[in-house]
XYZ file of C-alpha atoms in Angstrom:
102
model
C -21.384 -33.541 1.435
C -23.572 -31.283 -0.658
C -25.335 -28.289 0.951
C -23.396 -28.556 4.226
C -21.948 -25.471 5.901
C -18.955 -26.099 8.125
C -17.761 -23.537 10.655
C -14.395 -24.612 12.055
C -13.428 -22.621 15.170
C -10.984 -25.194 16.580
C -7.863 -23.056 16.024
C -9.284 -19.753 17.317
C -9.122 -20.297 21.086
C -7.028 -17.552 22.705
C -6.564 -15.592 19.465
C -7.545 -11.948 19.052
C -10.870 -11.633 17.219
C -10.359 -10.894 13.527
C -13.004 -10.542 10.789
C -10.962 -12.874 8.568
C -11.958 -15.724 10.916
C -15.525 -15.580 9.610
C -15.186 -13.831 6.231
C -16.429 -10.366 7.189
C -19.811 -8.654 7.529
C -21.174 -9.880 4.194
C -20.437 -13.489 5.129
C -22.363 -13.064 8.397
C -25.268 -11.460 6.513
C -25.399 -14.324 3.990
C -25.148 -16.923 6.776
C -27.942 -15.290 8.807
C -30.076 -15.026 5.651
C -29.516 -18.734 4.954
C -30.407 -19.714 8.525
C -33.526 -17.511 8.575
C -35.051 -18.628 5.278
C -33.646 -22.104 4.626
C -33.339 -23.589 8.112
C -35.963 -21.696 10.146
C -38.281 -21.440 7.106
C -39.306 -17.818 7.694
C -42.442 -17.283 5.596
C -41.813 -13.590 4.917
C -40.398 -12.698 1.524
C -36.720 -13.585 1.220
C -34.779 -10.303 0.837
C -32.381 -11.904 -1.629
C -35.365 -12.443 -3.963
C -36.940 -8.965 -3.773
C -36.063 -5.680 -5.436
C -33.912 -3.490 -3.206
C -33.082 0.200 -3.610
C -29.609 1.115 -4.818
C -27.179 1.708 -1.936
C -26.227 5.308 -1.114
C -22.586 4.405 -0.504
C -20.231 2.273 -2.562
C -17.530 0.275 -0.752
C -14.831 -2.001 -2.103
C -13.012 -4.474 0.124
C -9.730 -6.063 -0.836
C -8.206 -8.073 1.980
C -7.920 -5.804 5.021
C -8.369 -2.647 2.940
C -11.835 -1.051 2.700
C -12.346 1.850 0.267
C -15.374 4.147 0.097
C -16.181 5.933 -3.157
C -16.652 9.677 -2.671
C -18.165 12.296 -4.965
C -15.668 15.033 -4.159
C -12.478 15.488 -2.195
C -13.212 16.856 1.308
C -11.992 20.352 2.178
C -8.606 20.509 3.885
C -7.258 17.344 2.300
C -3.661 17.728 1.177
C -2.462 16.381 -2.147
C -0.246 13.309 -2.002
C 3.180 13.600 -3.514
C 3.213 10.978 -6.234
C 6.369 9.691 -7.842
C 6.612 9.083 -11.564
C 5.296 5.574 -11.113
C 1.887 7.011 -10.043
C 1.842 4.427 -7.235
C 1.065 5.117 -3.568
C 2.011 2.454 -1.025
C -0.940 1.989 1.350
C 0.842 -0.606 3.477
C -0.049 -4.253 3.981
C 0.979 -5.070 0.390
C -1.666 -2.654 -0.959
C -0.727 -0.100 -3.587
C -2.921 2.556 -5.172
C -2.424 3.339 -8.862
C -3.252 6.947 -9.739
C -4.558 7.678 -13.222
C -4.778 11.359 -13.999
C -7.881 12.595 -15.797
C -7.336 14.612 -18.946
């Protein structure tokens, strides 16, 4: 059916809570926004339709890996020893490709 949201929790009983069960924080935000403005008909201006300031932090999520963009390397951080492949294994099937700046 069109425009129907289905939330299937039938297989979650007794399992440890995991963000993958609901899609993560952005999924909850979008769902709560939908409920507030489409179902409850909140008359205030929908935040998805108004201009918002640029975020101060930039995050990238890929699976269970969350990366935060930084402006500079913090003091005390040790350099990683990188093999010729320029690849660092981050675990969980995640690998980081290092490209050196010239």
